[in-house]
CSV table of C-alpha atoms in Angstrom, one decimal:
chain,number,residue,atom,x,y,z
Q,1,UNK,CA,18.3,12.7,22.7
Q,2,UNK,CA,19.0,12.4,19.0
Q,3,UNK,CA,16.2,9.4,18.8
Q,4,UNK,CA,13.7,11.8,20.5
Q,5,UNK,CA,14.3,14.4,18.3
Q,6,UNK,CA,14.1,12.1,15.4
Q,7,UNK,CA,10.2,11.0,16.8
Q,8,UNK,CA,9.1,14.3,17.3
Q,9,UNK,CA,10.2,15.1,13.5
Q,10,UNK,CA,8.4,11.9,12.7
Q,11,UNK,CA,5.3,12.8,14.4
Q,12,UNK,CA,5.3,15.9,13.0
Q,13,UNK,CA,5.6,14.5,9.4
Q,14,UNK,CA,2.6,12.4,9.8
Q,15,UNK,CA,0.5,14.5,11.6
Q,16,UNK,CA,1.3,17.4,8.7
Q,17,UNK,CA,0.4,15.3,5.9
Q,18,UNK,CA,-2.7,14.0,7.3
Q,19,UNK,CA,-3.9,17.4,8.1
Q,20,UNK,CA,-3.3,18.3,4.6
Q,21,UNK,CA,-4.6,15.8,2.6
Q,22,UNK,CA,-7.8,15.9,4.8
Q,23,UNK,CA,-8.2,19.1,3.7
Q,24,UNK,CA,-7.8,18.8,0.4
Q,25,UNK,CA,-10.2,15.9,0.3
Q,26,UNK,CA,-12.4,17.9,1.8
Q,27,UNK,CA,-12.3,20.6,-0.6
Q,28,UNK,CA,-12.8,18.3,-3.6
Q,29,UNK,CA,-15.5,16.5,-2.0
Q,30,UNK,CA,-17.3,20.1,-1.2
Q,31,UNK,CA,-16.7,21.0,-4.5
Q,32,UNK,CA,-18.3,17.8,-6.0
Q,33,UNK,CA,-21.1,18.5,-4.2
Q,34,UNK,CA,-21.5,21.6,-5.5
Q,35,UNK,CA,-21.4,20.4,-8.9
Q,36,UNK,CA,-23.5,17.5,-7.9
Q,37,UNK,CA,-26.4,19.7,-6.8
Q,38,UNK,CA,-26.6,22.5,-9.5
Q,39,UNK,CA,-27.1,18.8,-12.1
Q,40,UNK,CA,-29.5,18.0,-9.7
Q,41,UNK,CA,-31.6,20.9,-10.4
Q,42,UNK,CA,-32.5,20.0,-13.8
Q,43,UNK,CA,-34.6,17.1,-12.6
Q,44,UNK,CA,-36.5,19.2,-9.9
Q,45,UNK,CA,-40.8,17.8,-9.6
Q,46,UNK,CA,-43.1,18.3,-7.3
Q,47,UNK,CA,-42.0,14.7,-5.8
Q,48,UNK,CA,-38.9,15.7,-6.1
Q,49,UNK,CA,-38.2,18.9,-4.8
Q,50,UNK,CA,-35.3,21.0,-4.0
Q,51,UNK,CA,-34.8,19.5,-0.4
Q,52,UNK,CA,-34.9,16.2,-1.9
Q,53,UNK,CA,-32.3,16.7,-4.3
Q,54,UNK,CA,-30.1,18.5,-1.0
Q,55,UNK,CA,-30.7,15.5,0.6
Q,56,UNK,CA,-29.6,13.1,-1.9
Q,57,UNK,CA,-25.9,15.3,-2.8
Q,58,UNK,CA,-25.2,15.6,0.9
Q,59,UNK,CA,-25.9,11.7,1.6
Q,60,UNK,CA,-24.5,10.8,-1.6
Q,61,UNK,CA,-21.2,12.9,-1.1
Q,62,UNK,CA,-19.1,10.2,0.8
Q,63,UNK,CA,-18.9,7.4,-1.4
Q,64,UNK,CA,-18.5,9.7,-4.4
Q,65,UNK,CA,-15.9,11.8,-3.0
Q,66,UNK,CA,-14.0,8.4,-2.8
Q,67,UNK,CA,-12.9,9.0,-6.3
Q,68,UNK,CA,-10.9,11.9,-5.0
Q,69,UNK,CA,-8.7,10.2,-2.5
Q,70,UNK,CA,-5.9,9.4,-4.7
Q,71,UNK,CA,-5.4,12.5,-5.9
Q,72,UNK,CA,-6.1,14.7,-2.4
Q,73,UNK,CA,-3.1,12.1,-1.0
Q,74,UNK,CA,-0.8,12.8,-3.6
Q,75,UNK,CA,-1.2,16.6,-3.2
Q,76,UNK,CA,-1.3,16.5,0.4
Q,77,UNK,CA,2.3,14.2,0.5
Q,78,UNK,CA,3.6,16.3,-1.9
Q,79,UNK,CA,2.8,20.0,-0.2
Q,80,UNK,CA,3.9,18.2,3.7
Q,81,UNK,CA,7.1,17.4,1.5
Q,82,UNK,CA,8.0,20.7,-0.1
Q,83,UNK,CA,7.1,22.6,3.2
Q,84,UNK,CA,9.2,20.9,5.0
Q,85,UNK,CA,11.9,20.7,2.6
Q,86,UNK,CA,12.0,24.8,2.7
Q,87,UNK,CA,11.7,24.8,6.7
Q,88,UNK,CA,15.2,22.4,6.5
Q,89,UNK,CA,14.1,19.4,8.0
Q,90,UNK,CA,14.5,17.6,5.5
Q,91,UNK,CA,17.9,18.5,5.9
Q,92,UNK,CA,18.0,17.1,9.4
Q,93,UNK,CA,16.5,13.5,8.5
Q,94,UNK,CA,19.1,12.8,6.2
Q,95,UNK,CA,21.6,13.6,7.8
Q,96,UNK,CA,20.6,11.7,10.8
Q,97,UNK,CA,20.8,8.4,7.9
Q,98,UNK,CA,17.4,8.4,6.5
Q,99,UNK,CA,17.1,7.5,3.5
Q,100,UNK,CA,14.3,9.5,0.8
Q,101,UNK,CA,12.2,6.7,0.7
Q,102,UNK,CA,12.1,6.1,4.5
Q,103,UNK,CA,10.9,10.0,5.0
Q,104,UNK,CA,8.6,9.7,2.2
Q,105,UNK,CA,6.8,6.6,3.7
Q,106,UNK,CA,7.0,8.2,7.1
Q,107,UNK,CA,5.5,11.1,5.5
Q,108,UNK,CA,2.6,8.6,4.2
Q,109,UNK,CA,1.9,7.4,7.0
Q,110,UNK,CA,-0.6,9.9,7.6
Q,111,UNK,CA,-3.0,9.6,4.3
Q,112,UNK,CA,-2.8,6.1,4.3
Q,113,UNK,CA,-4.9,5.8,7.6
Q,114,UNK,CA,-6.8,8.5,5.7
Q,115,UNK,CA,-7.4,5.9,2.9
Q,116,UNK,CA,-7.9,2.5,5.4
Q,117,UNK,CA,-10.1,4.9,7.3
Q,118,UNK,CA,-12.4,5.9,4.2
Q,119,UNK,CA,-12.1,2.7,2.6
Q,120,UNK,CA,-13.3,1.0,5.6
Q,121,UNK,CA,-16.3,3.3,6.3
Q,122,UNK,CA,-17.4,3.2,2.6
Q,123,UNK,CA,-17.5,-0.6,2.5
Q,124,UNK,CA,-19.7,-0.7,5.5
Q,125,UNK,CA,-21.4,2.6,5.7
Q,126,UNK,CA,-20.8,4.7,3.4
Q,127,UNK,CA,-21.8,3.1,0.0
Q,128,UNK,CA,-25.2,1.5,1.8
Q,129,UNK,CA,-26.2,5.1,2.7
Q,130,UNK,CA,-25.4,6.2,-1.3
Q,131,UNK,CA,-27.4,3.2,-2.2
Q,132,UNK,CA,-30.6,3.9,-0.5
Q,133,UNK,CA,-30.5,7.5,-1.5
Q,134,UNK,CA,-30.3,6.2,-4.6
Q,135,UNK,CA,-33.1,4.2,-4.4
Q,136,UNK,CA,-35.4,6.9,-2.4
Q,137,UNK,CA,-34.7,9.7,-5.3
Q,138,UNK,CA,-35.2,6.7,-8.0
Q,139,UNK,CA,-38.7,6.1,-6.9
Q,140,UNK,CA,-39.4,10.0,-6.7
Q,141,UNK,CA,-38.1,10.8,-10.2
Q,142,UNK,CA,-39.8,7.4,-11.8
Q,143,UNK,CA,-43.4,8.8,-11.6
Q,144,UNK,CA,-42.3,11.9,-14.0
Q,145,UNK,CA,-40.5,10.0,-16.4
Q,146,UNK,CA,-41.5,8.0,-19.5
Q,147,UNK,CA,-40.5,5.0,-18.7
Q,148,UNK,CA,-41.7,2.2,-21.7
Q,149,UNK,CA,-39.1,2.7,-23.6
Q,150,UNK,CA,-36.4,1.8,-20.8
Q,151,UNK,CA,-37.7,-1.5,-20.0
Q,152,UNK,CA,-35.9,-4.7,-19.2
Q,153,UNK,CA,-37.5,-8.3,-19.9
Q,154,UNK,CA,-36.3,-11.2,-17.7
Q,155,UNK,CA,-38.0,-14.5,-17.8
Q,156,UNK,CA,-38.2,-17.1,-15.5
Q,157,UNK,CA,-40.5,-20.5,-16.7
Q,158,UNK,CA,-44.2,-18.7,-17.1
Q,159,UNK,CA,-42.8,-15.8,-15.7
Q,160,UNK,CA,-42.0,-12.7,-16.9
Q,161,UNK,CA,-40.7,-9.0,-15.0
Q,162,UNK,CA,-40.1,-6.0,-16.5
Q,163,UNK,CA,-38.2,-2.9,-15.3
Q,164,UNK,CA,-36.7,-0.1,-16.0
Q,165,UNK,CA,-33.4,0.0,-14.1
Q,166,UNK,CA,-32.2,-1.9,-10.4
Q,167,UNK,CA,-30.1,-0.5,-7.8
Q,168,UNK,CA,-28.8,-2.9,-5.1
Q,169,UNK,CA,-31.6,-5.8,-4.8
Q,170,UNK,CA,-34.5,-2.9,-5.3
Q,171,UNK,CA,-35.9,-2.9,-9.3
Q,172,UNK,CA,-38.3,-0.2,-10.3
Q,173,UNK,CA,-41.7,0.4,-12.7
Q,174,UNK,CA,-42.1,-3.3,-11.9
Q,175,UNK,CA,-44.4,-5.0,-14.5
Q,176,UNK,CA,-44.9,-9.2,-13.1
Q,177,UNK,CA,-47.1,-11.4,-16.2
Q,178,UNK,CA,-47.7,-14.7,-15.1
Q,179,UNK,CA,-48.6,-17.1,-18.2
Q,180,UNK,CA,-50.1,-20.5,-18.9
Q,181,UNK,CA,-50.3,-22.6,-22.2
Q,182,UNK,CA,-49.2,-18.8,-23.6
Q,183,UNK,CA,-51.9,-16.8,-22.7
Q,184,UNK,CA,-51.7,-14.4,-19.9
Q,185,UNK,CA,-53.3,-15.6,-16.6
Q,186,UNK,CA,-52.4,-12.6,-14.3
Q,187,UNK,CA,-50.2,-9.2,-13.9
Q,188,UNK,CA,-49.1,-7.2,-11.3
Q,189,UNK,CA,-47.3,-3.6,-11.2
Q,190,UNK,CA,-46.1,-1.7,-8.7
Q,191,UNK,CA,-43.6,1.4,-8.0
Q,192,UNK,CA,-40.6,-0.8,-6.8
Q,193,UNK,CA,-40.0,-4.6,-6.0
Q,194,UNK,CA,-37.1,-6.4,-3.9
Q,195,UNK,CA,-35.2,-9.2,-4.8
Q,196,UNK,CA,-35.0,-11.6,-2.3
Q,197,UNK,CA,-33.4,-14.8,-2.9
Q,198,UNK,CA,-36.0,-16.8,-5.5
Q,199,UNK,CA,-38.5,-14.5,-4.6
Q,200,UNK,CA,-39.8,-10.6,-5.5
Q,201,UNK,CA,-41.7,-8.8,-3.2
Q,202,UNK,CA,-43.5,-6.4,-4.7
Q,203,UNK,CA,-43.9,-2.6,-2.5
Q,204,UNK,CA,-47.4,-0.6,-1.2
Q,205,UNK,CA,-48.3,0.4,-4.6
Q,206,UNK,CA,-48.9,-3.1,-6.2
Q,207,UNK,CA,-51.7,-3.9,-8.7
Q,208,UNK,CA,-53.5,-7.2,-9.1
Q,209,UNK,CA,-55.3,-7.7,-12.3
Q,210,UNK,CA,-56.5,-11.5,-13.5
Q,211,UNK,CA,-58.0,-12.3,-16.6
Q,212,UNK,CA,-59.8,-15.3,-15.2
Q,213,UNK,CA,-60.7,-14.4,-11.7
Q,214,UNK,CA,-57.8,-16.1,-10.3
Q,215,UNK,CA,-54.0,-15.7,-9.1
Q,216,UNK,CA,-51.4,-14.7,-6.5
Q,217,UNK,CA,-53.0,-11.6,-5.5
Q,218,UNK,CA,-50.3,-11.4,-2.6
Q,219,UNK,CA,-47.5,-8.9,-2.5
Q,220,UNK,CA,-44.9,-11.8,-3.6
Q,221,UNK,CA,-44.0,-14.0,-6.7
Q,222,UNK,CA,-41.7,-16.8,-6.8
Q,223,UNK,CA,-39.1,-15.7,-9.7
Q,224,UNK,CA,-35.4,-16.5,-10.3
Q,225,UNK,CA,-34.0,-13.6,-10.6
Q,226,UNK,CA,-30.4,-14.0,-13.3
Q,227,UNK,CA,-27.1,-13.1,-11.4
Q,228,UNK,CA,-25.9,-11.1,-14.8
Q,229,UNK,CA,-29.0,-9.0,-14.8
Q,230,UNK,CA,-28.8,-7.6,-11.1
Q,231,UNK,CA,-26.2,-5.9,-11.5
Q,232,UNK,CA,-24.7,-4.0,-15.1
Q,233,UNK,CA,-21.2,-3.2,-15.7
Q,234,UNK,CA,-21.7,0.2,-15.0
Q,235,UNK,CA,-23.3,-0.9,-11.9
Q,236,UNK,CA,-20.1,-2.9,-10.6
Q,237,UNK,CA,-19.0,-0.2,-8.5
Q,238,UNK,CA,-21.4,0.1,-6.4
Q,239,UNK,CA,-21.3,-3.2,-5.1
Q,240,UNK,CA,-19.3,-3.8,-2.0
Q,241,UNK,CA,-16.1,-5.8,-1.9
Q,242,UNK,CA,-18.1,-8.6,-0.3
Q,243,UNK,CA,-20.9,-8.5,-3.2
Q,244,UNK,CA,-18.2,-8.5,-5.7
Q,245,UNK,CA,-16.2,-11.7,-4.2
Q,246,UNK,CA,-19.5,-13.4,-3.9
Q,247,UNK,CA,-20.3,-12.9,-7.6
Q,248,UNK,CA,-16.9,-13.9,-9.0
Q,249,UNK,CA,-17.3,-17.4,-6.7
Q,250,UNK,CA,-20.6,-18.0,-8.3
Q,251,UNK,CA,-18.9,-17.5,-11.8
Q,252,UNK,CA,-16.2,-19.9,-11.7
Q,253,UNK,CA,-15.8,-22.5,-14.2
Q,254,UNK,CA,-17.1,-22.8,-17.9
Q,255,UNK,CA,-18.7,-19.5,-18.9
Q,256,UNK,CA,-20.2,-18.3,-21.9
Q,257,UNK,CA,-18.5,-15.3,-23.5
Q,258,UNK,CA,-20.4,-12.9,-21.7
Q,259,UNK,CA,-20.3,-14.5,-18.8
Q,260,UNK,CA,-16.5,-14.5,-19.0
Q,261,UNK,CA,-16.2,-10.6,-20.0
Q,262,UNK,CA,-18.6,-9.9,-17.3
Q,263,UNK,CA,-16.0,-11.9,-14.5
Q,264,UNK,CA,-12.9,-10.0,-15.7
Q,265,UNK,CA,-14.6,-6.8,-15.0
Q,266,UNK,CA,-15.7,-8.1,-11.1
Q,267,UNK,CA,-12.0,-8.7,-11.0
Q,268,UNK,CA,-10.7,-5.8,-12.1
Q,269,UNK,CA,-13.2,-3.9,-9.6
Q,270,UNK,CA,-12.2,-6.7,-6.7
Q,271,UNK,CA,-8.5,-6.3,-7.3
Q,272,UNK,CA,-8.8,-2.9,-7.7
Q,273,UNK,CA,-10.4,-2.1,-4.4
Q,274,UNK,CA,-7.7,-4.6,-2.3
Q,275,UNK,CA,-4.7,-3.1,-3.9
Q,276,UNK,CA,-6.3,0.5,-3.5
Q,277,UNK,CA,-3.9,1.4,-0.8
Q,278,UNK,CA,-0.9,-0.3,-2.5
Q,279,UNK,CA,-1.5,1.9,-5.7
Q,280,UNK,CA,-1.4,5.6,-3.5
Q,281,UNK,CA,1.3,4.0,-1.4
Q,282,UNK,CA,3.7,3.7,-5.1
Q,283,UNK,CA,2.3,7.1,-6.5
Q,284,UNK,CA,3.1,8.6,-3.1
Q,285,UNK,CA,6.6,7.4,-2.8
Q,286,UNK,CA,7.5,7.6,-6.5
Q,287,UNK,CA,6.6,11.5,-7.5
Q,288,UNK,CA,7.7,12.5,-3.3
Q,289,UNK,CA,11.2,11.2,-4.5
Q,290,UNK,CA,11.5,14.3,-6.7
Q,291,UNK,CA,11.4,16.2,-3.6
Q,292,UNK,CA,14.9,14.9,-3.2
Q,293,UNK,CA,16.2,14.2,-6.9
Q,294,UNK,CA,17.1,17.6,-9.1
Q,295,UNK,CA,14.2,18.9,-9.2
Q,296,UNK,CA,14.7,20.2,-5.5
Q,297,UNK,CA,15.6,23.8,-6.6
Q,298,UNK,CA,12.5,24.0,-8.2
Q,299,UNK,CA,9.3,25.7,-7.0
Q,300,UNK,CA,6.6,24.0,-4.7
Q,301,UNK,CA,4.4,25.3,-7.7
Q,302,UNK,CA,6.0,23.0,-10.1
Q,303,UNK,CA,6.3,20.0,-8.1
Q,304,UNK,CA,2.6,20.1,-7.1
Q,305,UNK,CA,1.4,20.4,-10.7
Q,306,UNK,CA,4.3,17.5,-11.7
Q,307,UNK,CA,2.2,15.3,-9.5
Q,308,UNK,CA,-1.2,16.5,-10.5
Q,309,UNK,CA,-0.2,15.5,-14.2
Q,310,UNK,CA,1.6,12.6,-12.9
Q,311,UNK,CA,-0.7,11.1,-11.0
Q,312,UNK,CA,-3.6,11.4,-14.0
Q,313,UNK,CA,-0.8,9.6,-16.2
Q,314,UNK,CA,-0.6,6.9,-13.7
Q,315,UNK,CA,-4.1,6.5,-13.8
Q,316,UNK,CA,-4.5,6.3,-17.6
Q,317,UNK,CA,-1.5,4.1,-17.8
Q,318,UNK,CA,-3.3,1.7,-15.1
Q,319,UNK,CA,-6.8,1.8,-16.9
Q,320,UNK,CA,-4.7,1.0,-20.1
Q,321,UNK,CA,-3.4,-1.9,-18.5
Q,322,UNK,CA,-6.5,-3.5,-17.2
Q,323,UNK,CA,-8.0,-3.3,-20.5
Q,324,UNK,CA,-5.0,-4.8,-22.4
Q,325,UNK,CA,-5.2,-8.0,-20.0
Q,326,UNK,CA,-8.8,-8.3,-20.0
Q,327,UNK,CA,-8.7,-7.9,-23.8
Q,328,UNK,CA,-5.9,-11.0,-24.1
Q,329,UNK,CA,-7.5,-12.9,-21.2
Q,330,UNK,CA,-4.6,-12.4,-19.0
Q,331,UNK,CA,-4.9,-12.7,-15.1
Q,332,UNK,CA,-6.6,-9.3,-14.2
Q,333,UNK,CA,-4.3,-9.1,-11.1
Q,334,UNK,CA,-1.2,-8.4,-12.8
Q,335,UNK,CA,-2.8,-5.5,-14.8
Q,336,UNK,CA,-3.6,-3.9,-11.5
Q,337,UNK,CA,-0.6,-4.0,-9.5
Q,338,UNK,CA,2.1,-3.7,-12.6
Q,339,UNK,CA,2.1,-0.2,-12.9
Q,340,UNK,CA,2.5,0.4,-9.0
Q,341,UNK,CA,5.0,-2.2,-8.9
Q,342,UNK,CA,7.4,-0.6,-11.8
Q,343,UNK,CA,6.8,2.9,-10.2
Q,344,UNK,CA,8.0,1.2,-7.0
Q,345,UNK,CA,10.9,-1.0,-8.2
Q,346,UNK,CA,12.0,2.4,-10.4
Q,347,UNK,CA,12.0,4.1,-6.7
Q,348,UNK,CA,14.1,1.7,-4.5
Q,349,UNK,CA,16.4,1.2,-7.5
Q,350,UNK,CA,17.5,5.5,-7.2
Q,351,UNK,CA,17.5,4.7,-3.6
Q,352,UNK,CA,20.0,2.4,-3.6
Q,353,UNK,CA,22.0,4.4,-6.3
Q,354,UNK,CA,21.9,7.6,-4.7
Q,355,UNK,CA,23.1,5.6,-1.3
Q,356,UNK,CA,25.5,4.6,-3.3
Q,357,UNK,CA,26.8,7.6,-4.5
Q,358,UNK,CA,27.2,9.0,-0.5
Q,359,UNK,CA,28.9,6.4,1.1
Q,360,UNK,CA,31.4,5.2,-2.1
């Protein structure tokens, strides 16, 4: 009977938190949205009209309102904890032997297949659809802005491509010159281009002009396109976990400077993104325990804004971290999962005290 009554509290802790912290993901991602759109306005055309930029904020919403999971977890473990610490049972967990970090993780239970869920559907779905969008509102936008003085020059033997920015494998404002002996034989221009293996193929609105009457005047070039110059630092984020692994196997072994900084930052995305989970699990479980520590008689009001500060400090003091190892060239890895790790090893270590404490 007791063990029944034990699962049904369980249940009821799991289903509680989940319930909340979908909700207040929801609310943040709404609210990004919202924020998203009015910025959107600004860049309003008559190729880009108001439906377009609708269309791009609502598509666009889940990946970016990834950056709120953390954060809508925290709260929503925080607020299943201090309801159910005024209802009392609390009360009836421990004193059926649970220990404060068993409920608490029970209590996760629920956001964390919130987070696998989300994680999972943004690796294969989600950050495609943010990417094409992306792309689509790129090429609506690129016909009413000056463009010249954003381009990028890459070479490749006698050839040359400029562009103005890349998203995924699609570059835009596409400028091919093909040249012999230094002079110019042929160029080619077109809205967009892909990137496709050793080749670019170049979209509907190419241009063929030859200064000799002669040249490729198909809608492909053979050009090897540089691994650094897909994809920018700032653009590391929007490749998927697969895209980053690939890169970082491609860049082992001796590597210029560059080359080097530019592998610590795959890793710190890479590692970030696997130990994702591991990072809200420790956050979780480390600022819930206050729900049991002296802080108790305080008000739900103060715990939930403990955490909110909390969990920002726990995010500076990680990006802190990262930066101090990939500025001494230490393993990336260790910078990710230290701060979790401490918050977690500071947790079991007051668990085992306060045990202590009970049964001495």
């Amino acid at each position: 009977m007791a063990g029944d009554l034990m699962r049904i509290f369980n249940k009821y802790l799991i289903k509680r938190s989940f319930f909340i912290s979908f909700f207040i993901f929801t609310i943040f991602a709404l609210l990004d949205l919202v924020f998203n759109f009015i910025s959107e306005l600004e860049n309003l055309s008559d190729a880009y009209t108001f439906i377009s930029a609708l269309k791009f904020v609502f598509l666009s919403m889940p990946h970016s309102a990834m950056n709120f999971l953390e954060g809508a977890c925290l709260l929503g473990v925080m607020i299943s904890l201090g309801i159910s610490h005024q209802e009392g049972n609390l009360n009836v967990l421990r004193s059926s032997g649970k220990s404060p970090i068993q409920i608490i993780t029970i209590s996760s239970l629920g956001p964390m297949i919130l987070v696998f869920f989300f994680l999972v559907a943004d690796e294969f779905s989600f950050r495609e659809i943010h990417l094409n969008t992306q792309v689509e509102r790129s090429l609506k936008l690129s016909n009413n802005q000056d463009t010249s003085s954003n381009a990028q020059w890459v070479k490749d033997d006698n050839s040359l491509i400029s562009y103005t920015n890349i998203i995924g494998d699609t570059i835009f404002n596409v400028k091919f010159v093909k040249l012999a002996s230094n002079k110019v034989l042929y160029f080619k221009t077109a809205s967009s281009a892909k990137i496709s293996k050793n080749r670019i193929i170049f979209d509907d609105s190419l241009l063929f002009h030859s200064f000799n009457g002669q040249g490729n005047t198909g809608a492909f070039e053979d050009f090897l396109f540089p691994l650094v110059a897909r994809v920018s630092f700032n653009d590391i984020e929007n490749l998927s976990i697969g895209d980053v692994r690939k890169y970082r196997l491609l860049l082992r072994g001796n590597l210029v400077k560059e080359d080097q900084l530019f592998r610590m930052h795959l890793d710190k995305s890479f590692y970030k993104r696997i130990f994702y989970p591991f990072s809200i699990l420790a956050i979780i479980i480390f600022f819930g325990s206050f729900i049991f520590s002296s802080l108790r008689d305080s008000s739900p009001a103060s715990r939930i804004v403990l955490a909110v500060v909390g969990g920002f400090v726990y995010k500076v003091i990680q990006d802190f971290s990262i930066s101090l190892f990939i500025s001494f060239g230490y393993p990336i890895l260790i910078g990710v999962i230290a701060p979790a790790t401490l918050l977690l090893i500071t947790c079991v270590f007051d668990d085992i005290s306060e045990l202590q404490d009970t049964y001495l």
